[in-house]
Amino acid sequence: MNSNTKSIVIRGIGSSVPQQKLTNKDLSKIVDTDDEWITTRTGIKERRIAGKDLQVSELGRAAAQKALDSAGVKAEEIDLIIVATLSSEMISPATSCIIQEKLGCRAVPSFDLNAACSGFLYSLEVGKSMMLNGEYENALVIGVEKLTSYTDYEDRTTCILFGDGAGAAVLSKTDGEGLGILGCKLGADGGNAPLIQIPAGGSARPASIETVEAREHYLRMNGREVFKVAVRGMAQAATDILEKHGIDPSELKCIVPHQANIRIIEAIAKSLQLSDDRMFVNIQKYGNTSAASIPIALDEAKIERNFKKGDPILLVAFGAGLTWAASVIRWYE
Ligand code: UT7
């Protein structure tokens, strides 16, 4: 082994979700829907709601602290913080800076990354590259969302989908190769950007009486079109990254997909010629938590699927942008 070779591993992981639940039955009292439609079309039974007093910096801090505890790393040992989110606490400053202060980290580089539901995997890749090329030994990568702040509870096609939560990973640099994050396939197609948008609140359409009255601060999505592109995009990214690393899908211990729709997850299993039970699913409990979805699922999968050191695991995501990402890792903890 080349003594200069380094790997970036996930040394610890943690998650945090709000206590409050919003069930399908609750939603059926707000919009014209029912448990049967939501369950069969999406797989979702309930989601978590942060409410007005619980902010993303607190959700992210709690998940990050659990990841630090699981890694046995102190907040002062963190050299870099990346927060994947599309529901940042404020437009500025970055939520990562608020979390840095709350955790008691040093004045280390901290920034937010917006790649929507693919954000956590984008952040793993950015973190890995920065660590391999720089002086960073330990990094925090956090996926956190409060999507309910952007959810239109008058639109039954979207309000059934989204929930709040956070997941975090501690990345560490270690000697040797072939450990931890093996590689990542990232992609984006801005030509399909209009398929998922929050039209107002950015610099093009700042908040005004008109934008509020037009409900333009809420997420809008062409679900049917996104569904088709999501299946194709995730299956292709997964196949590409597995081929690149010479891993047959049948060798995977587990696939942890973005939790957007159970039918999308099943379609990916089919395209990889795997049975559905190889896919980790917790969408029934949390709905779609965008950038938080994969780290929350990974945190639960490691226990429920009994991950062991060296197990090959595939993470795959898709979201607004449109963006997609697939990462292959060898479990390290
Ligand atoms: O995380 C970011 C990426 N996002 C995604 O991956 C989301 C991908 N898309 C989806 O998951 C699905 O497209 C949805 C769950 C959003 C919708 O499921 P669908 O099977 O594509 O339904 P649809 O939009 O084709 O609508 C079918 C019918 C429509 O009625 P008509 O026109 O056939 O009479 C809708 O009006 O279902 C109706 N409908 C509902 N009915 C009861 C739509 N939403 C609801 C609802 N309750 N909540």
Short mmCIF file of C-alpha atoms and ligand atoms in Angstrom, two decimals:
data_model
loop_
_atom_site.label_atom_id
_atom_site.label_comp_id
_atom_site.label_asym_id
_atom_site.label_seq_id
_atom_site.Cartn_x
_atom_site.Cartn_y
_atom_site.Cartn_z
CA MET A 1 0.00 0.00 0.00
CA ASN A 2 1.25 3.49 -0.85
CA SER A 3 1.77 5.21 2.53
CA ASN A 4 0.66 8.53 1.00
CA THR A 5 -2.71 7.16 -0.02
CA LYS A 6 -5.62 8.60 1.92
CA SER A 7 -9.31 7.77 2.08
CA ILE A 8 -12.21 9.87 3.31
CA VAL A 9 -14.52 7.82 5.50
CA ILE A 10 -17.86 8.36 7.18
CA ARG A 11 -16.69 8.01 10.77
CA GLY A 12 -19.96 8.83 12.46
CA ILE A 13 -23.57 9.59 11.55
CA GLY A 14 -26.61 10.99 13.35
CA SER A 15 -30.07 12.37 12.70
CA SER A 16 -32.73 14.48 14.33
CA VAL A 17 -36.39 14.95 13.45
CA PRO A 18 -39.09 17.11 15.06
CA GLN A 19 -41.45 15.42 17.52
CA GLN A 20 -44.66 16.66 15.89
CA LYS A 21 -46.26 14.33 13.34
CA LEU A 22 -48.62 15.16 10.48
CA THR A 23 -50.49 12.02 9.42
CA ASN A 24 -52.36 11.29 6.21
CA LYS A 25 -55.57 11.50 8.21
CA ASP A 26 -54.59 14.99 9.42
CA LEU A 27 -53.97 16.04 5.81
CA SER A 28 -57.33 14.66 4.67
CA LYS A 29 -58.93 17.29 6.94
CA ILE A 30 -56.97 20.08 5.21
CA VAL A 31 -57.13 19.15 1.49
CA ASP A 32 -59.18 16.79 -0.69
CA THR A 33 -57.13 13.61 -0.23
CA ASP A 34 -57.16 10.36 1.72
CA ASP A 35 -54.81 7.86 3.32
CA GLU A 36 -55.38 5.27 0.61
CA TRP A 37 -54.35 7.63 -2.25
CA ILE A 38 -51.28 8.94 -0.44
CA THR A 39 -50.14 5.47 0.69
CA THR A 40 -50.53 3.75 -2.68
CA ARG A 41 -49.14 6.65 -4.77
CA THR A 42 -46.25 7.62 -2.49
CA GLY A 43 -45.72 5.15 0.39
CA ILE A 44 -45.97 8.01 2.91
CA LYS A 45 -48.02 7.57 6.10
CA GLU A 46 -46.82 10.55 8.13
CA ARG A 47 -44.15 13.27 8.20
CA ARG A 48 -42.51 15.41 10.88
CA ILE A 49 -43.28 19.12 11.25
CA ALA A 50 -40.87 21.56 12.87
CA GLY A 51 -43.47 24.24 13.63
CA LYS A 52 -42.60 27.89 13.96
CA ASP A 53 -40.21 27.58 16.94
CA LEU A 54 -37.84 24.86 15.69
CA GLN A 55 -35.34 26.15 13.11
CA VAL A 56 -33.02 24.33 10.72
CA SER A 57 -29.92 25.40 12.65
CA GLU A 58 -31.26 23.60 15.73
CA LEU A 59 -32.28 20.50 13.78
CA GLY A 60 -28.88 20.51 12.05
CA ARG A 61 -27.02 21.09 15.31
CA ALA A 62 -28.79 18.18 17.01
CA ALA A 63 -28.04 15.80 14.11
CA ALA A 64 -24.42 16.99 13.95
CA GLN A 65 -23.91 16.50 17.70
CA LYS A 66 -25.16 12.91 17.39
CA ALA A 67 -22.79 12.34 14.46
CA LEU A 68 -19.89 13.76 16.50
CA ASP A 69 -20.78 11.51 19.45
CA SER A 70 -21.01 8.46 17.20
CA ALA A 71 -17.63 9.31 15.63
CA GLY A 72 -15.95 10.06 18.96
CA VAL A 73 -14.86 13.43 17.53
CA LYS A 74 -15.14 16.72 19.46
CA ALA A 75 -16.68 19.84 17.90
CA GLU A 76 -13.28 21.60 18.29
CA GLU A 77 -11.68 18.96 16.05
CA ILE A 78 -13.90 19.85 13.06
CA ASP A 79 -12.03 21.67 10.25
CA LEU A 80 -14.83 22.19 7.73
CA ILE A 81 -18.65 22.39 7.74
CA ILE A 82 -20.90 21.94 4.72
CA VAL A 83 -24.67 22.21 5.08
CA ALA A 84 -26.85 20.90 2.27
CA THR A 85 -30.19 22.70 2.33
CA LEU A 86 -32.72 24.49 0.18
CA SER A 87 -34.55 25.85 3.22
CA SER A 88 -31.76 27.86 4.79
CA GLU A 89 -32.64 29.60 8.06
CA MET A 90 -32.29 32.99 6.35
CA ILE A 91 -31.16 34.05 2.89
CA SER A 92 -27.95 35.21 4.60
CA PRO A 93 -25.89 34.24 6.56
CA ALA A 94 -25.41 30.61 5.63
CA THR A 95 -27.01 28.13 8.03
CA SER A 96 -23.62 26.39 8.32
CA CYS A 97 -22.22 29.47 10.11
CA ILE A 98 -25.09 29.44 12.61
CA ILE A 99 -24.57 25.73 13.27
CA GLN A 100 -20.79 26.25 13.64
CA GLU A 101 -21.44 28.71 16.47
CA LYS A 102 -24.09 26.53 18.14
CA LEU A 103 -21.81 23.48 18.16
CA GLY A 104 -18.85 25.41 19.56
CA CYS A 105 -16.59 24.69 16.57
CA ARG A 106 -13.53 26.77 15.78
CA ALA A 107 -13.74 29.52 13.09
CA VAL A 108 -13.41 26.94 10.32
CA PRO A 109 -14.66 27.26 6.70
CA SER A 110 -18.44 26.81 6.70
CA PHE A 111 -20.81 27.14 3.78
CA ASP A 112 -24.21 26.02 2.48
CA LEU A 113 -24.70 24.05 -0.69
CA ASN A 114 -27.99 23.99 -2.56
CA ALA A 115 -28.49 20.97 -4.80
CA ALA A 116 -31.97 20.28 -3.40
CA CYS A 117 -32.58 16.57 -2.69
CA SER A 118 -29.14 15.66 -4.12
CA GLY A 119 -27.47 18.15 -1.77
CA PHE A 120 -26.14 15.70 0.79
CA LEU A 121 -24.39 13.60 -1.88
CA TYR A 122 -23.05 16.72 -3.62
CA SER A 123 -21.73 17.82 -0.21
CA LEU A 124 -20.07 14.46 0.47
CA GLU A 125 -18.21 14.80 -2.84
CA VAL A 126 -17.23 18.43 -2.24
CA GLY A 127 -16.13 17.59 1.30
CA LYS A 128 -14.14 14.59 0.14
CA SER A 129 -12.35 16.61 -2.57
CA MET A 130 -11.54 19.48 -0.21
CA MET A 131 -10.21 17.06 2.39
CA LEU A 132 -8.03 15.13 -0.05
CA ASN A 133 -6.60 18.34 -1.50
CA GLY A 134 -6.37 20.43 1.65
CA GLU A 135 -5.45 20.50 5.30
CA TYR A 136 -8.81 19.30 6.57
CA GLU A 137 -8.78 16.16 8.75
CA ASN A 138 -12.39 16.12 9.97
CA ALA A 139 -15.48 17.61 8.32
CA LEU A 140 -19.14 17.82 9.16
CA VAL A 141 -21.58 17.30 6.29
CA ILE A 142 -25.15 18.06 7.31
CA GLY A 143 -28.38 17.70 5.32
CA VAL A 144 -31.20 19.69 6.88
CA GLU A 145 -34.57 20.95 5.72
CA LYS A 146 -37.66 22.71 6.97
CA LEU A 147 -39.63 22.17 3.77
CA THR A 148 -42.93 22.71 5.54
CA SER A 149 -42.09 26.45 5.46
CA TYR A 150 -42.36 26.24 1.66
CA THR A 151 -45.25 23.79 1.45
CA ASP A 152 -48.60 25.01 0.16
CA TYR A 153 -51.26 23.38 2.32
CA GLU A 154 -53.85 24.35 -0.29
CA ASP A 155 -52.13 22.24 -2.98
CA ARG A 156 -52.93 18.55 -2.51
CA THR A 157 -50.43 17.50 -5.18
CA THR A 158 -47.44 18.69 -3.11
CA CYS A 159 -48.48 19.15 0.55
CA ILE A 160 -48.76 15.41 1.11
CA LEU A 161 -45.11 14.88 0.23
CA PHE A 162 -42.83 16.99 2.38
CA GLY A 163 -41.51 16.89 5.95
CA ASP A 164 -38.76 18.35 8.13
CA GLY A 165 -35.59 16.80 9.56
CA ALA A 166 -31.81 16.61 9.59
CA GLY A 167 -29.03 14.09 9.21
CA ALA A 168 -25.28 14.54 9.52
CA ALA A 169 -22.03 12.71 8.90
CA VAL A 170 -18.54 13.23 10.28
CA LEU A 171 -15.98 12.67 7.52
CA SER A 172 -12.42 11.82 8.52
CA LYS A 173 -9.21 11.43 6.57
CA THR A 174 -7.55 8.09 7.09
CA ASP A 175 -4.57 6.15 5.73
CA GLY A 176 -5.10 3.58 2.99
CA GLU A 177 -7.25 3.37 -0.10
CA GLY A 178 -10.54 1.71 -0.99
CA LEU A 179 -12.24 2.78 2.23
CA GLY A 180 -15.15 5.12 2.92
CA ILE A 181 -16.40 7.25 0.03
CA LEU A 182 -15.16 5.41 -3.06
CA GLY A 183 -16.68 7.75 -5.63
CA CYS A 184 -19.62 9.80 -6.72
CA LYS A 185 -21.44 10.47 -9.99
CA LEU A 186 -23.01 13.92 -10.00
CA GLY A 187 -25.20 15.51 -12.66
CA ALA A 188 -27.59 18.38 -13.33
CA ASP A 189 -29.94 19.42 -16.13
CA GLY A 190 -30.90 23.08 -15.88
CA GLY A 191 -33.13 22.63 -18.92
CA ASN A 192 -35.63 20.93 -16.61
CA ALA A 193 -35.36 23.57 -13.87
CA PRO A 194 -39.01 24.69 -14.25
CA LEU A 195 -40.24 21.24 -13.16
CA ILE A 196 -39.57 22.04 -9.47
CA GLN A 197 -39.45 25.67 -8.33
CA ILE A 198 -40.10 28.08 -5.51
CA PRO A 199 -40.79 31.04 -7.81
CA ALA A 200 -40.58 33.97 -5.36
CA GLY A 201 -38.37 34.99 -2.45
CA GLY A 202 -35.18 35.07 -4.49
CA SER A 203 -33.61 38.18 -6.02
CA ALA A 204 -35.71 37.96 -9.20
CA ARG A 205 -39.02 38.09 -7.33
CA PRO A 206 -38.47 39.42 -3.82
CA ALA A 207 -41.36 39.22 -1.40
CA SER A 208 -44.20 41.60 -2.25
CA ILE A 209 -47.93 41.69 -1.63
CA GLU A 210 -48.38 40.32 -5.17
CA THR A 211 -46.02 37.35 -4.70
CA VAL A 212 -47.63 36.44 -1.38
CA GLU A 213 -51.15 36.71 -2.80
CA ALA A 214 -50.12 34.53 -5.76
CA ARG A 215 -48.70 31.93 -3.30
CA GLU A 216 -45.40 32.09 -5.16
CA HIS A 217 -43.31 31.46 -2.03
CA TYR A 218 -44.40 27.83 -2.01
CA LEU A 219 -42.82 24.92 -3.83
CA ARG A 220 -44.41 24.04 -7.15
CA MET A 221 -43.76 20.79 -8.92
CA ASN A 222 -44.82 18.94 -12.03
CA GLY A 223 -44.81 15.62 -10.19
CA ARG A 224 -45.62 13.37 -13.12
CA GLU A 225 -42.73 14.68 -15.25
CA VAL A 226 -40.29 14.70 -12.34
CA PHE A 227 -41.21 11.10 -11.59
CA LYS A 228 -40.16 9.93 -15.06
CA VAL A 229 -36.87 11.84 -15.11
CA ALA A 230 -36.12 10.77 -11.51
CA VAL A 231 -36.34 7.06 -12.29
CA ARG A 232 -34.15 7.39 -15.39
CA GLY A 233 -31.63 9.77 -13.77
CA MET A 234 -31.13 7.79 -10.56
CA ALA A 235 -30.92 4.41 -12.31
CA GLN A 236 -28.33 5.74 -14.76
CA ALA A 237 -26.22 7.45 -12.08
CA ALA A 238 -26.30 4.28 -9.97
CA THR A 239 -25.27 2.06 -12.87
CA ASP A 240 -22.46 4.43 -13.91
CA ILE A 241 -20.86 4.66 -10.47
CA LEU A 242 -21.11 0.93 -9.79
CA GLU A 243 -19.54 0.10 -13.15
CA LYS A 244 -16.75 2.59 -12.55
CA HIS A 245 -15.86 0.86 -9.28
CA GLY A 246 -16.34 -2.67 -10.57
CA ILE A 247 -19.18 -3.45 -8.15
CA ASP A 248 -22.10 -5.59 -9.33
CA PRO A 249 -25.46 -4.43 -7.88
CA SER A 250 -25.91 -7.91 -6.38
CA GLU A 251 -22.84 -7.33 -4.16
CA LEU A 252 -24.38 -4.30 -2.45
CA LYS A 253 -25.28 -4.70 1.19
CA CYS A 254 -27.95 -2.06 0.86
CA ILE A 255 -29.12 0.83 -1.30
CA VAL A 256 -30.12 3.99 0.52
CA PRO A 257 -32.14 6.04 -1.96
CA HIS A 258 -33.60 9.53 -1.63
CA GLN A 259 -37.04 9.02 -0.09
CA ALA A 260 -39.32 10.80 -2.57
CA ASN A 261 -41.77 8.09 -3.61
CA ILE A 262 -41.91 4.35 -2.89
CA ARG A 263 -42.75 3.70 -6.55
CA ILE A 264 -39.57 5.49 -7.66
CA ILE A 265 -37.54 3.40 -5.17
CA GLU A 266 -39.10 0.18 -6.48
CA ALA A 267 -38.43 1.21 -10.08
CA ILE A 268 -34.73 1.74 -9.27
CA ALA A 269 -34.55 -1.72 -7.66
CA LYS A 270 -36.09 -3.17 -10.81
CA SER A 271 -33.66 -1.40 -13.12
CA LEU A 272 -30.72 -2.76 -11.05
CA GLN A 273 -32.39 -6.21 -11.08
CA LEU A 274 -32.54 -6.28 -7.30
CA SER A 275 -35.42 -7.27 -5.03
CA ASP A 276 -37.21 -4.42 -3.23
CA ASP A 277 -35.87 -5.57 0.15
CA ARG A 278 -32.34 -4.49 -0.84
CA MET A 279 -33.61 -0.87 -0.80
CA PHE A 280 -33.78 0.92 2.54
CA VAL A 281 -37.14 2.63 2.98
CA ASN A 282 -38.33 4.95 5.76
CA ILE A 283 -40.52 7.24 3.63
CA GLN A 284 -43.60 6.01 5.51
CA LYS A 285 -42.38 7.87 8.64
CA TYR A 286 -40.89 11.09 7.27
CA GLY A 287 -42.08 11.75 3.70
CA ASN A 288 -39.66 13.65 1.49
CA THR A 289 -37.14 15.62 3.57
CA SER A 290 -35.03 16.63 0.54
CA ALA A 291 -31.34 17.05 1.50
CA ALA A 292 -31.98 15.43 4.89
CA SER A 293 -33.53 12.32 3.42
CA ILE A 294 -30.38 10.29 2.70
CA PRO A 295 -28.48 10.99 5.94
CA ILE A 296 -31.60 10.25 8.04
CA ALA A 297 -32.11 7.01 6.11
CA LEU A 298 -28.42 6.08 6.35
CA ASP A 299 -28.47 6.63 10.12
CA GLU A 300 -31.43 4.25 10.47
CA ALA A 301 -30.19 1.75 7.85
CA LYS A 302 -26.84 1.22 9.57
CA ILE A 303 -28.71 -0.19 12.59
CA GLU A 304 -31.67 -1.88 10.90
CA ARG A 305 -29.50 -3.51 8.22
CA ASN A 306 -26.60 -4.17 10.60
CA PHE A 307 -23.86 -2.51 8.52
CA LYS A 308 -20.41 -3.99 9.05
CA LYS A 309 -17.02 -2.50 8.22
CA GLY A 310 -16.31 -2.93 4.50
CA ASP A 311 -19.95 -3.40 3.41
CA PRO A 312 -20.54 -1.77 -0.02
CA ILE A 313 -23.47 0.66 0.11
CA LEU A 314 -24.99 2.75 -2.65
CA LEU A 315 -26.56 6.16 -2.00
CA VAL A 316 -28.64 7.68 -4.79
CA ALA A 317 -30.61 10.92 -5.04
CA PHE A 318 -32.56 13.19 -7.35
CA GLY A 319 -34.09 16.63 -6.97
CA ALA A 320 -34.73 20.20 -8.09
CA GLY A 321 -32.31 21.68 -10.57
CA LEU A 322 -32.82 19.08 -11.82
CA THR A 323 -29.91 17.41 -10.05
CA TRP A 324 -28.94 13.81 -9.43
CA ALA A 325 -26.16 11.96 -7.63
CA ALA A 326 -25.01 8.45 -6.77
CA SER A 327 -22.24 7.63 -4.28
CA VAL A 328 -20.72 4.29 -3.49
CA ILE A 329 -19.16 3.83 -0.08
CA ARG A 330 -17.55 1.08 1.95
CA TRP A 331 -18.89 1.28 5.49
CA TYR A 332 -16.18 2.29 7.90
CA GLU A 333 -17.66 2.89 11.36
O1 UT7 B 1 -37.73 15.09 -4.19
C1 UT7 B 1 -37.75 15.79 -5.38
C2 UT7 B 1 -38.16 14.95 -6.47
N1 UT7 B 1 -39.61 14.81 -6.45
C3 UT7 B 1 -40.13 13.67 -6.80
O2 UT7 B 1 -39.40 12.74 -7.07
C4 UT7 B 1 -41.63 13.58 -6.95
C5 UT7 B 1 -41.95 12.72 -8.12
N2 UT7 B 1 -43.40 12.62 -8.38
C6 UT7 B 1 -44.21 11.89 -7.60
O3 UT7 B 1 -43.82 11.35 -6.59
C7 UT7 B 1 -45.62 11.72 -8.08
O4 UT7 B 1 -45.76 12.25 -9.38
C8 UT7 B 1 -46.69 12.36 -7.15
C9 UT7 B 1 -46.81 11.59 -5.86
C10 UT7 B 1 -46.33 13.81 -6.88
C11 UT7 B 1 -48.07 12.30 -7.83
O5 UT7 B 1 -48.38 10.95 -8.17
P1 UT7 B 1 -48.89 10.58 -9.64
O6 UT7 B 1 -49.19 9.14 -9.65
O7 UT7 B 1 -47.86 11.09 -10.61
O8 UT7 B 1 -50.24 11.39 -9.73
P2 UT7 B 1 -50.67 12.46 -10.82
O9 UT7 B 1 -50.01 13.76 -10.59
O10 UT7 B 1 -50.56 11.83 -12.18
O11 UT7 B 1 -52.22 12.61 -10.47
C12 UT7 B 1 -53.14 11.51 -10.65
C13 UT7 B 1 -54.51 11.96 -10.13
C14 UT7 B 1 -54.94 13.33 -10.65
O12 UT7 B 1 -56.34 13.30 -10.87
P3 UT7 B 1 -56.90 13.14 -12.35
O13 UT7 B 1 -56.35 14.30 -13.12
O14 UT7 B 1 -56.39 11.81 -12.85
O15 UT7 B 1 -58.37 13.18 -12.15
C15 UT7 B 1 -54.65 14.25 -9.50
O16 UT7 B 1 -55.47 15.40 -9.46
O17 UT7 B 1 -54.49 12.06 -8.72
C16 UT7 B 1 -54.97 13.35 -8.32
N3 UT7 B 1 -54.26 13.74 -7.12
C17 UT7 B 1 -54.70 13.42 -5.87
N4 UT7 B 1 -55.77 12.73 -5.45
C18 UT7 B 1 -55.90 12.57 -4.11
C19 UT7 B 1 -53.09 14.43 -7.01
N5 UT7 B 1 -52.77 14.58 -5.71
C20 UT7 B 1 -53.74 13.96 -5.00
C21 UT7 B 1 -53.94 13.76 -3.62
N6 UT7 B 1 -55.03 13.07 -3.23
N7 UT7 B 1 -53.09 14.22 -2.69
#
